[in-house]
PDB file of C-alpha atoms in Angstrom:
ATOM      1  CA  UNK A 655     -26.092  -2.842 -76.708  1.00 34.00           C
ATOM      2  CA  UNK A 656     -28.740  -0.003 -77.965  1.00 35.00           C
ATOM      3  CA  UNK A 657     -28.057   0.654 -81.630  1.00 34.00           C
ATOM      4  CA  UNK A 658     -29.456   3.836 -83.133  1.00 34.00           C
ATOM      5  CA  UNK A 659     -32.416   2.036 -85.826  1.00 33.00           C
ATOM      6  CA  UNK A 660     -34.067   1.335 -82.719  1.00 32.00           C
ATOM      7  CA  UNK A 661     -34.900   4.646 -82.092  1.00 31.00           C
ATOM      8  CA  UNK A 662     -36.340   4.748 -85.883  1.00 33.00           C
ATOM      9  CA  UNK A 663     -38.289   2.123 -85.139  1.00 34.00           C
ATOM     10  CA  UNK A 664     -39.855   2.814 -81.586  1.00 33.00           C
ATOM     11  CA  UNK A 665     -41.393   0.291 -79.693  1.00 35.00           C
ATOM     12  CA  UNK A 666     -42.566   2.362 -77.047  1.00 35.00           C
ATOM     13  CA  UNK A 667     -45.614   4.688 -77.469  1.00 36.00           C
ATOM     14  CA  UNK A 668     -48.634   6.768 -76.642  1.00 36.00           C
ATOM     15  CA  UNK A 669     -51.571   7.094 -78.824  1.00 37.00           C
ATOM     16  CA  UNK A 670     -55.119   8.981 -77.447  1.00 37.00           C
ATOM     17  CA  UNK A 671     -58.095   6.626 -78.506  1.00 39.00           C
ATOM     18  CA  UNK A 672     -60.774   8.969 -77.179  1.00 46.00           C
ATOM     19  CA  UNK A 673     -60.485   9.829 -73.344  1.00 63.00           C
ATOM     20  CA  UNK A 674     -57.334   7.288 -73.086  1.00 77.00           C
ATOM     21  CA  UNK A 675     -53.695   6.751 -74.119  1.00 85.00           C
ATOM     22  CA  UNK A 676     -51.695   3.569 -74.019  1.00 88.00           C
ATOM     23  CA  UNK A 677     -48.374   2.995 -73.352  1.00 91.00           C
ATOM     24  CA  UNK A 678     -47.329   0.084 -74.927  1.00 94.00           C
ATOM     25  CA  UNK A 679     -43.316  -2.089 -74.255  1.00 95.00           C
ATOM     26  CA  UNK A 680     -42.421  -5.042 -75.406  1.00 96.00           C
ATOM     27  CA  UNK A 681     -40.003  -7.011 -73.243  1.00 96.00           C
ATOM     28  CA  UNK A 682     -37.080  -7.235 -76.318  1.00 96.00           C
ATOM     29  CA  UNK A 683     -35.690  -3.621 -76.705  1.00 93.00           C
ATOM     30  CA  UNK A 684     -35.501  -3.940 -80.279  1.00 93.00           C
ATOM     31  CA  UNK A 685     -39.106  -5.789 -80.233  1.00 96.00           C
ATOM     32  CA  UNK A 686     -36.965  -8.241 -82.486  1.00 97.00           C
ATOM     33  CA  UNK A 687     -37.513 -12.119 -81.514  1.00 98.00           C
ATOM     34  CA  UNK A 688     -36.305 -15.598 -83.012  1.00 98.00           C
ATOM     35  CA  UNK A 689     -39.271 -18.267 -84.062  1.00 98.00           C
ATOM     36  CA  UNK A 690     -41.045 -20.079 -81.491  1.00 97.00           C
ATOM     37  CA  UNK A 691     -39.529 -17.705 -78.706  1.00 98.00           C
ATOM     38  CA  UNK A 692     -42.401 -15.688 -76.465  1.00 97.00           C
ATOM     39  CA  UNK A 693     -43.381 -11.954 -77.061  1.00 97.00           C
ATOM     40  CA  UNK A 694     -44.757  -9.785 -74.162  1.00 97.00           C
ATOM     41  CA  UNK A 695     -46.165  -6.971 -74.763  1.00 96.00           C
ATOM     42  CA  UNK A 696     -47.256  -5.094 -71.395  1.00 96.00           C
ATOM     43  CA  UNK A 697     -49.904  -2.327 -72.086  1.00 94.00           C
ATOM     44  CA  UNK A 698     -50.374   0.395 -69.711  1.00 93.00           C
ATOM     45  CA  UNK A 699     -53.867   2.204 -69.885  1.00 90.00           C
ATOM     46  CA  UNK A 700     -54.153   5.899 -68.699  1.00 88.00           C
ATOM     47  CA  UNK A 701     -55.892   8.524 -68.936  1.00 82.00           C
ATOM     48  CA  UNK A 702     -55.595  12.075 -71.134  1.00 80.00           C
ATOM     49  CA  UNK A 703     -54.699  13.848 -68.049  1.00 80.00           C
ATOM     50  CA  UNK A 704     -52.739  11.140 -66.585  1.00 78.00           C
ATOM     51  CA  UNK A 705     -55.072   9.954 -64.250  1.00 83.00           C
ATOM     52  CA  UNK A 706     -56.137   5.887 -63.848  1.00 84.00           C
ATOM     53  CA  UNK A 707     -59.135   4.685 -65.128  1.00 83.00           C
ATOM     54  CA  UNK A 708     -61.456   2.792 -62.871  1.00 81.00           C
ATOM     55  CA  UNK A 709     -64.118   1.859 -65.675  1.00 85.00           C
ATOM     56  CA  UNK A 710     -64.479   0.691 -68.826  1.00 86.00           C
ATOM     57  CA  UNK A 711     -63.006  -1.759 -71.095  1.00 89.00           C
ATOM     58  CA  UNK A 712     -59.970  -1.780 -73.682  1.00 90.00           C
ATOM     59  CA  UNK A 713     -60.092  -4.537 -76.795  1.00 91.00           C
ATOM     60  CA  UNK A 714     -57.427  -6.696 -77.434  1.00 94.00           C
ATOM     61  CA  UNK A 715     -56.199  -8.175 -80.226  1.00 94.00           C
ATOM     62  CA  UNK A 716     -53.250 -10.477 -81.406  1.00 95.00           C
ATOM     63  CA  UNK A 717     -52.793 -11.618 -84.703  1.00 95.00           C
ATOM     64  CA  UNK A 718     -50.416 -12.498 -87.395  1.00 94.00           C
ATOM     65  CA  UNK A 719     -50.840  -9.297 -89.405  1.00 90.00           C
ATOM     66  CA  UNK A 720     -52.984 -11.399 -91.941  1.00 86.00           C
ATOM     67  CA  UNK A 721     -55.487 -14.658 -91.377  1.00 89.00           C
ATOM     68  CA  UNK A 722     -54.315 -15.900 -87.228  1.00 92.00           C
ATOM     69  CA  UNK A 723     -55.918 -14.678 -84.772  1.00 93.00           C
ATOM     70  CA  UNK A 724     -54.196 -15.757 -81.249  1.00 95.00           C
ATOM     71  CA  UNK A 725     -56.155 -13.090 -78.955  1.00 92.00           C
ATOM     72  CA  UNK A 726     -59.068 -11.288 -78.963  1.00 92.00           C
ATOM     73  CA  UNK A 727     -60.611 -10.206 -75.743  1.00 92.00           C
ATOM     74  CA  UNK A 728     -61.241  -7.208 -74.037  1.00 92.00           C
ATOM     75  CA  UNK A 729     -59.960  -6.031 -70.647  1.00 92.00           C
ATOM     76  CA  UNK A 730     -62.033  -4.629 -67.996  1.00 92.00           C
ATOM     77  CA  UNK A 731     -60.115  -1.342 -66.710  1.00 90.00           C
ATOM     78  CA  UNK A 732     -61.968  -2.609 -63.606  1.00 89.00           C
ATOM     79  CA  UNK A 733     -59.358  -5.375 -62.799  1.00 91.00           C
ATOM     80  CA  UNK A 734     -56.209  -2.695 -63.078  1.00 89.00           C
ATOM     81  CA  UNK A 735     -54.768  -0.451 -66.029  1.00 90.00           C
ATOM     82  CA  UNK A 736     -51.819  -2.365 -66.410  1.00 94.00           C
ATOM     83  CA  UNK A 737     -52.180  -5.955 -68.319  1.00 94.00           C
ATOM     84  CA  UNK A 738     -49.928  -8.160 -70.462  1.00 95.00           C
ATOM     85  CA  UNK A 739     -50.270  -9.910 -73.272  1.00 95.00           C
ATOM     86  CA  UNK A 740     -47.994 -12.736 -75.019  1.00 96.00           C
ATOM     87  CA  UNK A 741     -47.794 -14.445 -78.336  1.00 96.00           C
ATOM     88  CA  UNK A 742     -45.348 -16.479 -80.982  1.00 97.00           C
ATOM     89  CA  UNK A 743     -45.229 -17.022 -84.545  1.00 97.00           C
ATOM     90  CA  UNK A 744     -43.853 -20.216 -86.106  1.00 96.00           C
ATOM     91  CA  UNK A 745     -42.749 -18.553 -89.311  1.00 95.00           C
ATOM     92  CA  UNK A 746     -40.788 -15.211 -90.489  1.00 96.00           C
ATOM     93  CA  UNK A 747     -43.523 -12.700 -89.332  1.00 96.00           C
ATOM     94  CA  UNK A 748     -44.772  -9.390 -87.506  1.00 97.00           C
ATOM     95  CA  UNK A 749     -46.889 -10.410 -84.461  1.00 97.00           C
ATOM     96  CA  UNK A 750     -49.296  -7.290 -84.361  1.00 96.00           C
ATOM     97  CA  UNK A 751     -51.213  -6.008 -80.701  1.00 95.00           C
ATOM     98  CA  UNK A 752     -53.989  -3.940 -81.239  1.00 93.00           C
ATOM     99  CA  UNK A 753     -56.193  -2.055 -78.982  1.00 91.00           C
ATOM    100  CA  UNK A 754     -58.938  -0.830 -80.146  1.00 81.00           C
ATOM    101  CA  UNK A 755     -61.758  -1.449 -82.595  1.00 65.00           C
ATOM    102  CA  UNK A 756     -60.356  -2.489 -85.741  1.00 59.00           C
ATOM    103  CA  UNK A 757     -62.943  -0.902 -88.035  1.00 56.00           C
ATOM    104  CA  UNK A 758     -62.638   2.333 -85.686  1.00 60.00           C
ATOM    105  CA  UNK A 759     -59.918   4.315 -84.096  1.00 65.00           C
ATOM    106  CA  UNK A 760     -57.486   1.748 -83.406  1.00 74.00           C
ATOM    107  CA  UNK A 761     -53.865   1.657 -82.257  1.00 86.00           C
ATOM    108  CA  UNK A 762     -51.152  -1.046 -83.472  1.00 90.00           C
ATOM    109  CA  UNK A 763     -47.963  -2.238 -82.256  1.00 94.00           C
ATOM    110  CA  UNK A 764     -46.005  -4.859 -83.630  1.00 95.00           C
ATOM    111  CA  UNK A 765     -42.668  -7.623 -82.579  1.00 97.00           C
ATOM    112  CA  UNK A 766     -40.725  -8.821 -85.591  1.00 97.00           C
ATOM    113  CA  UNK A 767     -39.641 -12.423 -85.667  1.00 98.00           C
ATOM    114  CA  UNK A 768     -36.767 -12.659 -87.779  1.00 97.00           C
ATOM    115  CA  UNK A 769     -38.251 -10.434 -90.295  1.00 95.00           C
ATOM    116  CA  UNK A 770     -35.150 -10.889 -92.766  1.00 95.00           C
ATOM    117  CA  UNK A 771     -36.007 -14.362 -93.588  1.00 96.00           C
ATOM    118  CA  UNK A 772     -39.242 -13.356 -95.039  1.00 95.00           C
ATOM    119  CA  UNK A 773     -39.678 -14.460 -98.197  1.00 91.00           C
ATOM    120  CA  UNK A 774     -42.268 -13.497-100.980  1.00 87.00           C
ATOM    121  CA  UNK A 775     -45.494 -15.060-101.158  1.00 85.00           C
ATOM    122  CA  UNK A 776     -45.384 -15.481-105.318  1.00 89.00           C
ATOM    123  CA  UNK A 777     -41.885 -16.034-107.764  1.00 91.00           C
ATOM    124  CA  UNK A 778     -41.137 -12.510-109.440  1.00 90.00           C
ATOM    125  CA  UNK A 779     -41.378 -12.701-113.436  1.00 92.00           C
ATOM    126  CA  UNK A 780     -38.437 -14.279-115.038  1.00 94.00           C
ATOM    127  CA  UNK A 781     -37.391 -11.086-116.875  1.00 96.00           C
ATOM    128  CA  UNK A 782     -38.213  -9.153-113.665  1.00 95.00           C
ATOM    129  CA  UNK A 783     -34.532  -7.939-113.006  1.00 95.00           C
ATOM    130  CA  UNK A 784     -33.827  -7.266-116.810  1.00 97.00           C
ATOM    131  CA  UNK A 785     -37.236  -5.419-117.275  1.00 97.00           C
ATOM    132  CA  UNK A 786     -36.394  -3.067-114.286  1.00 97.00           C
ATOM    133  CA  UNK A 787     -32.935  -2.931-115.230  1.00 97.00           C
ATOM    134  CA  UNK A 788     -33.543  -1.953-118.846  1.00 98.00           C
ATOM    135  CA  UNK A 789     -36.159   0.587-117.536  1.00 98.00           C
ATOM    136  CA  UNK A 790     -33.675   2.815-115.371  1.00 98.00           C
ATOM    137  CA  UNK A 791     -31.136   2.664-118.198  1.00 98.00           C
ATOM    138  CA  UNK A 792     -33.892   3.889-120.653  1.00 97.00           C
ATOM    139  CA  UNK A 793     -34.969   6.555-118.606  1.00 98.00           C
ATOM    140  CA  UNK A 794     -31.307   7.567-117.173  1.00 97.00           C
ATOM    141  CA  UNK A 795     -30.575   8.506-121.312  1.00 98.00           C
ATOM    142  CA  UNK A 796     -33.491  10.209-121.933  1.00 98.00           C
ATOM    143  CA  UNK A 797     -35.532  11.743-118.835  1.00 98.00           C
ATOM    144  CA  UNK A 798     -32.914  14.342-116.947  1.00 97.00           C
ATOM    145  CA  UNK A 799     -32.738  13.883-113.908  1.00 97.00           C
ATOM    146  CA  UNK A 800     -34.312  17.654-113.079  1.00 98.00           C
ATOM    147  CA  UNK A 801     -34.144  17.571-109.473  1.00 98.00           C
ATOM    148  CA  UNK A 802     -36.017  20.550-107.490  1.00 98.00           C
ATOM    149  CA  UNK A 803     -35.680  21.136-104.169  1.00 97.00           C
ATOM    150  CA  UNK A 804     -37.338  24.369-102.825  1.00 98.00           C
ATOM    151  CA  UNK A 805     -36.964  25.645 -98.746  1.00 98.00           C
ATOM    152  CA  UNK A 806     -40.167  25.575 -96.576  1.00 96.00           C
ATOM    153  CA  UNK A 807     -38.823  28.792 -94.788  1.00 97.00           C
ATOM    154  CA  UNK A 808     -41.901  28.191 -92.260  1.00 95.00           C
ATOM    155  CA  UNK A 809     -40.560  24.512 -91.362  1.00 95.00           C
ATOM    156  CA  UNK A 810     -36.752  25.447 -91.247  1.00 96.00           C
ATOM    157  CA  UNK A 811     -36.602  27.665 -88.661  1.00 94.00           C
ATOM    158  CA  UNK A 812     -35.281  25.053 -86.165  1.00 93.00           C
ATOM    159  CA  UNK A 813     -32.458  23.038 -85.965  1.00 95.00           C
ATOM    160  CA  UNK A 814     -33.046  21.434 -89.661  1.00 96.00           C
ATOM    161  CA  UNK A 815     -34.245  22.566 -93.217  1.00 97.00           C
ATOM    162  CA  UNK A 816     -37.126  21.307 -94.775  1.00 97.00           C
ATOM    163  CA  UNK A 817     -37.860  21.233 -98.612  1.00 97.00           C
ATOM    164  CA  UNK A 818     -40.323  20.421-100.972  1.00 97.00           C
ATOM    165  CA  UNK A 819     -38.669  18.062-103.363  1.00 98.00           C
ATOM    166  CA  UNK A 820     -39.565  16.146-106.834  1.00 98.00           C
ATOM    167  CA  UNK A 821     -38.036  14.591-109.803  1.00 98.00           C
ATOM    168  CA  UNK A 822     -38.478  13.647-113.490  1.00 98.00           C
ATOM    169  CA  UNK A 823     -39.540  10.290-114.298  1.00 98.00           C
ATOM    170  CA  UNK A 824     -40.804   8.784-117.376  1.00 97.00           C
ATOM    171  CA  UNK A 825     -43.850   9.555-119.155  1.00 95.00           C
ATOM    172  CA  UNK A 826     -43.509  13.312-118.745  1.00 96.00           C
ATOM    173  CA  UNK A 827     -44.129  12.715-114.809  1.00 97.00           C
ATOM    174  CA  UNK A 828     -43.113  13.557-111.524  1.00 98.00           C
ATOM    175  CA  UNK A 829     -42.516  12.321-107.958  1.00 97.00           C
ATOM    176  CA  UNK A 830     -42.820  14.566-105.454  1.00 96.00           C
ATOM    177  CA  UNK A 831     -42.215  14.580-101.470  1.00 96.00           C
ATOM    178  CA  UNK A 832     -40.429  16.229 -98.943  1.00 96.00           C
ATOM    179  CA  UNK A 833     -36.656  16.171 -97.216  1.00 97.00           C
ATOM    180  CA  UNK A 834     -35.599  16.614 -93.792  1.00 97.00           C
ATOM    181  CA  UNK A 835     -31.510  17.530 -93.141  1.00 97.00           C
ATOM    182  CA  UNK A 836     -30.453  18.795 -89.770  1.00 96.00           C
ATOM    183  CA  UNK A 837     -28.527  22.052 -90.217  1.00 96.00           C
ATOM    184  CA  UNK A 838     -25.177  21.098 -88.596  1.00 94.00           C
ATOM    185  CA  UNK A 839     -25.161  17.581 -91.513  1.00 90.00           C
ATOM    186  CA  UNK A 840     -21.552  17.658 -92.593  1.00 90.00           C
ATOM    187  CA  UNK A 841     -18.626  15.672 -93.553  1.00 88.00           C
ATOM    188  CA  UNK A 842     -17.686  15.595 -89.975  1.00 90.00           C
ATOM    189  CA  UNK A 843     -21.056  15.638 -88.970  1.00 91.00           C
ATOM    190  CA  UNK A 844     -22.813  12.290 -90.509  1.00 90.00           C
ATOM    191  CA  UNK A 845     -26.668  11.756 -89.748  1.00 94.00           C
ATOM    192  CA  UNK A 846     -28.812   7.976 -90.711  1.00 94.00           C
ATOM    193  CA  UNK A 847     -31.008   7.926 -93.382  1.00 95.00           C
ATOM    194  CA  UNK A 848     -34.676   7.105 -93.725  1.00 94.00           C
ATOM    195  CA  UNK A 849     -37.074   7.036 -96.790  1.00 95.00           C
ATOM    196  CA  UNK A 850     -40.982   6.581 -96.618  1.00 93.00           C
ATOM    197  CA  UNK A 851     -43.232   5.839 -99.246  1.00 92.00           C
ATOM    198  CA  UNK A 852     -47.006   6.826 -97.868  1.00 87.00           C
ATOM    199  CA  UNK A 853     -49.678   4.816 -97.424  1.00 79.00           C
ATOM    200  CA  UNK A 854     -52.466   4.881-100.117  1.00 77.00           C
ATOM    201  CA  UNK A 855     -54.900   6.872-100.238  1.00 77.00           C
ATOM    202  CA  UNK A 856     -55.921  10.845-100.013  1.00 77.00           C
ATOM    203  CA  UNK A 857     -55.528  10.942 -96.077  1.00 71.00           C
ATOM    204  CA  UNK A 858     -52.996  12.760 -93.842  1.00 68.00           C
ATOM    205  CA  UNK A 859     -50.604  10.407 -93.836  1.00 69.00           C
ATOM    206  CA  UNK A 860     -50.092  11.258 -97.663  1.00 72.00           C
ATOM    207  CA  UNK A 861     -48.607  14.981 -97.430  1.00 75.00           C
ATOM    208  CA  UNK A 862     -47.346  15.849 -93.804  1.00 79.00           C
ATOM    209  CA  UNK A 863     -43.690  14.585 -92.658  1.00 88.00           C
ATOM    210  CA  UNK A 864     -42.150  15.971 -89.380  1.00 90.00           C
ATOM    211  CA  UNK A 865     -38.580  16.586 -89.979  1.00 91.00           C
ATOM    212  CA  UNK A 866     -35.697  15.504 -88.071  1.00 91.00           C
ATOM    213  CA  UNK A 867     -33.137  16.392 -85.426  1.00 93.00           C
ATOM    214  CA  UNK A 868     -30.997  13.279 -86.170  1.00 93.00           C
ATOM    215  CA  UNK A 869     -31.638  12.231 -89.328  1.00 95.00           C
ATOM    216  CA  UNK A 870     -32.007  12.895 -92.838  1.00 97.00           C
ATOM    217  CA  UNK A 871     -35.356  12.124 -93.795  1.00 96.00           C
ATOM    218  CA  UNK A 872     -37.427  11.664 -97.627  1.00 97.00           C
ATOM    219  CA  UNK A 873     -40.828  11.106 -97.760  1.00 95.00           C
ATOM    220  CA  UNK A 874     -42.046  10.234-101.611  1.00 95.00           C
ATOM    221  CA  UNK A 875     -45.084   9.988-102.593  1.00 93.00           C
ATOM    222  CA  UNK A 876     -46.391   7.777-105.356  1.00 94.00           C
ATOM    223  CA  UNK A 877     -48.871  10.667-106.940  1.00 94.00           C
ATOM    224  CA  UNK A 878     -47.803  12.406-109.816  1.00 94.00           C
ATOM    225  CA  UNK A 879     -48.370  16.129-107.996  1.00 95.00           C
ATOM    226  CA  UNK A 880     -46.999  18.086-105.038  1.00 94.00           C
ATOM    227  CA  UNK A 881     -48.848  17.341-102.075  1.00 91.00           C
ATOM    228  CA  UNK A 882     -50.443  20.331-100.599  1.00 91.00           C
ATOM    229  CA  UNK A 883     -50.339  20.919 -97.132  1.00 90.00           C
ATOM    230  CA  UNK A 884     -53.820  21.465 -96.684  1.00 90.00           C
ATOM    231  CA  UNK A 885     -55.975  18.474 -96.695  1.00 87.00           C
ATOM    232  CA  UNK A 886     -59.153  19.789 -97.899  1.00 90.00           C
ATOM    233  CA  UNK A 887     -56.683  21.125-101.233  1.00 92.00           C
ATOM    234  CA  UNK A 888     -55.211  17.408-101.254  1.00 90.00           C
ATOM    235  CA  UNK A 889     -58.554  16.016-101.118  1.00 91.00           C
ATOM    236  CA  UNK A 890     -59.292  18.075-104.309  1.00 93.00           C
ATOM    237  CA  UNK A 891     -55.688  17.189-106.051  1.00 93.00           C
ATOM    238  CA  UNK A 892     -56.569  13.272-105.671  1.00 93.00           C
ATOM    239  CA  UNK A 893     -60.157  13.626-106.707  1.00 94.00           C
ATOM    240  CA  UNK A 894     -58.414  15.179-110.238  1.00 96.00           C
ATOM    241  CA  UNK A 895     -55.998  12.314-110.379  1.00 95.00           C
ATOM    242  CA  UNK A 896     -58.733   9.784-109.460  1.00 95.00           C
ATOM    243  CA  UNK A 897     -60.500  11.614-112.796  1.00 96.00           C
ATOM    244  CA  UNK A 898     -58.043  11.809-115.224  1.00 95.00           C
ATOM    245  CA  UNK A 899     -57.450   7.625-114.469  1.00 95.00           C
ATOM    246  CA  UNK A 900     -60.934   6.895-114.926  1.00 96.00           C
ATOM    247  CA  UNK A 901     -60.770   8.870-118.226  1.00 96.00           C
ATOM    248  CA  UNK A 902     -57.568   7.436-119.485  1.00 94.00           C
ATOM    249  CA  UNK A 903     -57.897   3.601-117.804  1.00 95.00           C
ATOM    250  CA  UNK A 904     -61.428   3.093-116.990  1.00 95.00           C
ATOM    251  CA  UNK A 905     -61.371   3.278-113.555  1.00 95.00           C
ATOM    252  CA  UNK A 906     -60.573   6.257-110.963  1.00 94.00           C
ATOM    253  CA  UNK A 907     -59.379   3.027-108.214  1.00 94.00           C
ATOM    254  CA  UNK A 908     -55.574   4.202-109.159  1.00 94.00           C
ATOM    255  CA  UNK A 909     -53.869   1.078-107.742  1.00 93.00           C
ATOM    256  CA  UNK A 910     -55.382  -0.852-110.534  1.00 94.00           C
ATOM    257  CA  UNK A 911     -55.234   1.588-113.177  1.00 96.00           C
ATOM    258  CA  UNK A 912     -53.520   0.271-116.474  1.00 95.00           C
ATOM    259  CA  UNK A 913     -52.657  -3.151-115.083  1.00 93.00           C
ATOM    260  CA  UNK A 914     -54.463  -4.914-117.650  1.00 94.00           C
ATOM    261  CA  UNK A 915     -53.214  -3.141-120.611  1.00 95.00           C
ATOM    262  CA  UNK A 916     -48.913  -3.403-120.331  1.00 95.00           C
ATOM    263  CA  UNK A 917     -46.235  -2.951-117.512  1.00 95.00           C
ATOM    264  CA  UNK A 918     -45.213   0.714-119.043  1.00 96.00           C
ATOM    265  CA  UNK A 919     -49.160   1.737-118.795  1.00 95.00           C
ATOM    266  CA  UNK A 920     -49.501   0.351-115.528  1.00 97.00           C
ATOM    267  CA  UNK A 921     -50.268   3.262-113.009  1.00 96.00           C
ATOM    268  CA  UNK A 922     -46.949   2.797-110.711  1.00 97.00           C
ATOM    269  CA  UNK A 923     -44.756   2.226-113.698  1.00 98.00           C
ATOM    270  CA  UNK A 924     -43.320   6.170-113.544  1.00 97.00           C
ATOM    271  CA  UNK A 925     -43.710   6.488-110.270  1.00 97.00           C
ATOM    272  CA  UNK A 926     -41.060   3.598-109.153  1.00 97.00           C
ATOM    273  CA  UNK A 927     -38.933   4.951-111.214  1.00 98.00           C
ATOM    274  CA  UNK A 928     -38.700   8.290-110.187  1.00 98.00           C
ATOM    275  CA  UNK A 929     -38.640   7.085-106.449  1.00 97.00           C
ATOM    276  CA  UNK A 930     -35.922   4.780-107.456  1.00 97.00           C
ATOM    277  CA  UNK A 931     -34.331   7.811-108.994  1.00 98.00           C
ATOM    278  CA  UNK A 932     -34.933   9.860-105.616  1.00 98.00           C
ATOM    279  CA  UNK A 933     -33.656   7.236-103.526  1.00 97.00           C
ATOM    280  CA  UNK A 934     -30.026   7.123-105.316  1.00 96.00           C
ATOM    281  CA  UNK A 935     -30.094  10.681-105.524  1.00 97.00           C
ATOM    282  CA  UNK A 936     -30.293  10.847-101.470  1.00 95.00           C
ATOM    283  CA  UNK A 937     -27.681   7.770-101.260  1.00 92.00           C
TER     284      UNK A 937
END
């Protein structure tokens, strides 16, 4: 039976890595597997225009997401463009494929093995619920919730409207992002729901999101300004922020910023909460 998350989480791609693309299937549908069972992941190696390749060489690598390495190899496109490759984990776990240089362009794909019995890899603090708990409640009674959502007229003229979004958070701050609703979203008319945080860092990943046909989609990011579409304006908008941190905290490596003087000074302090905030304002 094909439920609808596993179209949100595709297992079956194509990714140029200079002259080539990969198609990549894992023999699960849902790429979802129990401990100790056997993941195959068949890789199919082609060309930009299609096309087989009769030379070269693709690398392979199989690994644990973290420290175990099970594979790494590299295929000769001389032997066929179509090879498998097959791993296990003995614990809760992602077993990641990866083609490609890992310190260059590489592509990843990844089989879950019972992924909801992973546990934590340290105990949380023993006030850890209160502290959060006490937090929201603080900021519910004195930060409105201010929520702005503005159209991107030049992204909505499909079959869904797109919007800059943000909200108040402690702190005087903001988060700020982008939502995705298809046009026909309705009482009658009910769409999933997904929310992304971005990866760190200034890169493109940070301030683009695609919307949806069907689903509602958020995209939040952690940085306490609207991400411009441009990249070379972003680029300039996180060397500010970088800045100001190393001006207020010492150092302009955000992630780190204010962890060694309180939780409330910490750098992601405002920003969970506002994306907490977003995320039950979306539910």
């Amino acid at each position: 039976m094909k439920s609808n998350w596993v179209l949100l989480f595709a297992f079956v791609f194509a990714f140029p890595l200079l002259a080539l693309e990969y198609v990549v299937e894992t023999d699960h549908l849902d790429a979802l597997y129990k401990i100790g069972e056997k993941a195959t992941f068949t890789v199919q190696v082609k060309e930009k225009d299609g096309s087989i390749p009769q030379k070269g060489t693709v690398e392979v690598t199989l690994d644990n997401m973290g420290p175990k390495e099970f594979e790494n190899k590299k295929w000769n496109l001389k032997d066929g463009n179509t090879f498998q490759i097959s791993g296990t984990l003995s614990e809760p776990g992602f077993l990641r494929l990866t083609l490609g240089p890992k310190d260059k362009k590489m592509r990843v794909w990844s089989a879950g093995f019972e992924p909801e019995k992973i546990q934590k890899g340290s105990p949380s603090p023993k006030d850890f619920d209160e502290f959060w708990a006490n937090a929201i409640e603080k900021m519910d009674q004195t930060v409105p919730e201010d929520m702005q959502q503005e159209l991107v007229p030049e992204y909505s003229e499909g079959p869904f409207n797109y919007y800059r979004i943000s909200f108040a958070t402690v702190n005087h701050l903001r988060v700020y992002g982008f939502l995705s609703v298809p046009k026909d979203a309705s009482e009658k008319k009910k769409y999933p729901v997904s929310v992304t945080v971005p990866a760190a860092g200034p890169g493109s990943y940070s301030n683009t999101m695609k919307g949806s046909t069907w689903q509602i989609k958020m995209f939040i990011a952690v940085y306490p300004y609207a991400p411009p579409f441009d990249l070379k304006e972003h680029k300039q908008k996180f060397d500010e922020m970088s800045k100001e941190c190393k001006e207020k905290y010492g150092t302009d490596y955000y992630p780190v910023a204010g962890i060694n003087m309180s939780r409330e000074d910490y750098f992601f302090y405002a920003p969970l909460l506002g994306i907490n905030r977003a995320v039950n304002w979306l539910a």
